[in-house]
Coordinates of N, CA and C in Angstrom, one line a residue:
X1 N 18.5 6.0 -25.3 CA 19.9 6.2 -25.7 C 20.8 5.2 -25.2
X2 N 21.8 4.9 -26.0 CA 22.7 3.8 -25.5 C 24.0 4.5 -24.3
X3 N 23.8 3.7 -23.5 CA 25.0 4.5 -22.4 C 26.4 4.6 -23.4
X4 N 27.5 4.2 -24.1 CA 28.2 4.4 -24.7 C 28.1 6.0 -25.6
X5 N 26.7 6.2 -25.6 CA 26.3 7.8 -26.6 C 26.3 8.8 -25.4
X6 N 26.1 8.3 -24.1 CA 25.6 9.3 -23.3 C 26.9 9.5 -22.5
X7 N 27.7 8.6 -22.0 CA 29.2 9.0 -22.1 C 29.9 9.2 -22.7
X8 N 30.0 9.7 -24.2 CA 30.2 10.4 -24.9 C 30.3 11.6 -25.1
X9 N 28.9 11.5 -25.4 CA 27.9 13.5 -25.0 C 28.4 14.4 -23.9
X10 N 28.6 13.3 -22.4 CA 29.2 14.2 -21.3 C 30.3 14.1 -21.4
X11 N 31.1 14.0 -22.4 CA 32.9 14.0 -22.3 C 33.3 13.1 -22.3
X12 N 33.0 11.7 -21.6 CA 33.8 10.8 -21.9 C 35.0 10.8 -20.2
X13 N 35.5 10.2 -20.3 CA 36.3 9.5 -18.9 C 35.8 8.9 -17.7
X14 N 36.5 9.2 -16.8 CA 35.9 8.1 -15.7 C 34.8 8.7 -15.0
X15 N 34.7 10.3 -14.9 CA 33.6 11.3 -14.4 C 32.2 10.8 -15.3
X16 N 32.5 10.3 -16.5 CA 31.2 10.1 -17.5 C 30.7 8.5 -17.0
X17 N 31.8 8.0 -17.2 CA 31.3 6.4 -16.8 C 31.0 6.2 -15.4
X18 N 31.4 6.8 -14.4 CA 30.6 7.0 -13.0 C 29.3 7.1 -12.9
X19 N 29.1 8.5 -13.7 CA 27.6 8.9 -13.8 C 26.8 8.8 -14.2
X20 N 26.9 7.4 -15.8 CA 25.9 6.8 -16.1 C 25.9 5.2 -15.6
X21 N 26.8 4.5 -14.8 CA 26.7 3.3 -13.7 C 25.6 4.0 -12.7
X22 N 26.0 4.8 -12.1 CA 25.1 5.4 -10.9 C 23.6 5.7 -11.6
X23 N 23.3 6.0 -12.5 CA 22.1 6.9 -13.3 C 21.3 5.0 -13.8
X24 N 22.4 4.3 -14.0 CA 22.0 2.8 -14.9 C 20.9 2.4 -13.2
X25 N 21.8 2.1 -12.3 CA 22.0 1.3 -11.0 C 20.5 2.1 -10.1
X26 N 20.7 3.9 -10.5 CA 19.4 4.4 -9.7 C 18.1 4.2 -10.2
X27 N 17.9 3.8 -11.9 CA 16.9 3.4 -12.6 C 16.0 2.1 -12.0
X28 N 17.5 1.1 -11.8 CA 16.8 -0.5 -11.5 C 16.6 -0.2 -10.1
X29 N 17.2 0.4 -9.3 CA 16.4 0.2 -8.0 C 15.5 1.2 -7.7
X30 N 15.0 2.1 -8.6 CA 13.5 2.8 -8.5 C 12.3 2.1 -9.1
X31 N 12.9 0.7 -10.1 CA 12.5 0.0 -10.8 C 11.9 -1.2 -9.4
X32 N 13.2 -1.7 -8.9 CA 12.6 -2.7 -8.0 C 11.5 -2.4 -6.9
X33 N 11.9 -0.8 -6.5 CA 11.1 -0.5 -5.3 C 9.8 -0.4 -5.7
X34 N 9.2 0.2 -6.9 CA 8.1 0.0 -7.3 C 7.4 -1.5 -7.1
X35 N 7.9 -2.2 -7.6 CA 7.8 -4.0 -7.9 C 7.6 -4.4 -5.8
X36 N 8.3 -3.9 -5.2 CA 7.8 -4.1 -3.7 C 7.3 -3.5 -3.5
X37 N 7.0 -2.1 -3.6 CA 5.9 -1.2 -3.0 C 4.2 -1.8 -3.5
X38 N 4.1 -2.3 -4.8 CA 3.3 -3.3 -5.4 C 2.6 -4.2 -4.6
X39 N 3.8 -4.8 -4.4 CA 3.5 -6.2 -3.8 C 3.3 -6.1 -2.3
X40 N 3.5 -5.0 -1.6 CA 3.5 -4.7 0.1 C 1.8 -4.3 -0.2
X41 N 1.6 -3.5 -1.6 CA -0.4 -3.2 -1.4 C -0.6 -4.1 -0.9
X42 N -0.7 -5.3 -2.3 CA -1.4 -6.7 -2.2 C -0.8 -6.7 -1.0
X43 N -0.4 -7.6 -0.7 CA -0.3 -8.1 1.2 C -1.2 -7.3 1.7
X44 N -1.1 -6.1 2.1 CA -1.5 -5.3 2.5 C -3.0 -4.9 2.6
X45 N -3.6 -5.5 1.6 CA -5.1 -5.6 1.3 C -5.8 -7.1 1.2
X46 N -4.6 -8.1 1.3 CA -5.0 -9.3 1.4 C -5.4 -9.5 2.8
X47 N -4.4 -8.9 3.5 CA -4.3 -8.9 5.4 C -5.4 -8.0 5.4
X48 N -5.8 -7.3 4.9 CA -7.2 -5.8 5.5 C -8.7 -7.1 5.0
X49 N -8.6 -8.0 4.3 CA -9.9 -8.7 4.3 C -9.5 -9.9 5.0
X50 N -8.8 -10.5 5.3 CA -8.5 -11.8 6.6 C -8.8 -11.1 7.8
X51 N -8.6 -9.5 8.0 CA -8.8 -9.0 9.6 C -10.7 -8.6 9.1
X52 N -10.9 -8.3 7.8 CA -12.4 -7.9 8.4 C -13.0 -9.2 8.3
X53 N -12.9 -10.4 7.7 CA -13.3 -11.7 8.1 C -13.4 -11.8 9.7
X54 N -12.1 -11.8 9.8 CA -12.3 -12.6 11.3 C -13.0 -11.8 12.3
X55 N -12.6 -10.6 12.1 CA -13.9 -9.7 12.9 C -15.2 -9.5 12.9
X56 N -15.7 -10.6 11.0 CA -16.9 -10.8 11.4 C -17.4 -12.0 12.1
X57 N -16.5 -12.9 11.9 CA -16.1 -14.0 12.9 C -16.6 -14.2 13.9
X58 N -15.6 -13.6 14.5 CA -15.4 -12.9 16.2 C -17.0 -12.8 16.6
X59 N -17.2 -11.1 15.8 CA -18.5 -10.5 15.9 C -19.8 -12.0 16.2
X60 N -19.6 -12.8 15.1 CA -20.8 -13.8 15.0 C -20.7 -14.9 16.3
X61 N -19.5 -14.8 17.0 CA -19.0 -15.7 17.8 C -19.7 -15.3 19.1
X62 N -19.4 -13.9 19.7 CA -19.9 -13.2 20.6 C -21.4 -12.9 20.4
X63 N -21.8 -12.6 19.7 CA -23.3 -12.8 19.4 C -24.1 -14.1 19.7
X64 N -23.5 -15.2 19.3 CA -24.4 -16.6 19.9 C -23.6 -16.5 21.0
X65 N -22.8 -16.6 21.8 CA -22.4 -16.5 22.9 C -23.4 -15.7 24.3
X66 N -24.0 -14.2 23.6 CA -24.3 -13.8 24.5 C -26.2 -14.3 24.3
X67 N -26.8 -14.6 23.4 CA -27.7 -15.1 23.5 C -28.2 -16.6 24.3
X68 N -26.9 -17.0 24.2 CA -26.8 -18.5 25.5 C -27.0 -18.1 26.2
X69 N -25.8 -16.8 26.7 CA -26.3 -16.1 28.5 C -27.4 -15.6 28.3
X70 N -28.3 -15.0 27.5 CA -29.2 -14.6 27.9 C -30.4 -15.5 28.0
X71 N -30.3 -16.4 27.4 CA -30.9 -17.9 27.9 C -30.7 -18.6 29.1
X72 N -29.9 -18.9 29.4 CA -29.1 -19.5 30.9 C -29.9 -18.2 31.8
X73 N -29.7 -17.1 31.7 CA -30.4 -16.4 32.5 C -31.6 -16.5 32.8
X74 N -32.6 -16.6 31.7 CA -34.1 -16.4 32.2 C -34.0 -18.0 32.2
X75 N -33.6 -19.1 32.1 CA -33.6 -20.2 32.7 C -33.2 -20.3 34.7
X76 N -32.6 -19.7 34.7 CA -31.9 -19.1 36.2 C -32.9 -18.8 37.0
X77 N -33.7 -17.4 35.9 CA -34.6 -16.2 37.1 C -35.9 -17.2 37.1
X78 N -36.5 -18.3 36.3 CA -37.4 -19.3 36.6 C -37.1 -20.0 37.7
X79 N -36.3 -20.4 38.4 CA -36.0 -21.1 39.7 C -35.8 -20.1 41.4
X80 N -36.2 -18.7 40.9 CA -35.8 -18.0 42.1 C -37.0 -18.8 42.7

């Protein structure tokens, strides 16, 4: 419906043109918040596979790590 029809329908004056400015204005920003709530997913799921990356990272990092010590060790317990 054209806003001119719909301030019409409700009478007409400044009570009409209030309430479809406000009704225009609450459309576009339930309009925008969707278009960010969107875009905060993505982020949101881009950042949840860069953290499980690096935690497999990490994980692979501490793994050869502790197999050096566990090398260096029985290199160690051969010299008691």
């Amino acid at each position: 419906m054209d806003p001119a029809q719909i301030i019409q329908e409700i009478g007409g004056g400044l009570a009409a043109v209030c309430i479809v400015v406000q009704a225009c204005a609450i459309v576009a920003l339930y309009r925008r918040n969707n278009q960010l709530q969107d875009k905060l997913l993505d982020m949101t799921q881009a950042m949840g596979k860069e953290n499980s990356d690096l935690v497999t990272d990490n994980n692979t990092a501490l793994g050869a790590n502790a197999e050096i010590m566990r090398q260096v060790v029985r290199v160690l317990e051969r010299f008691k």
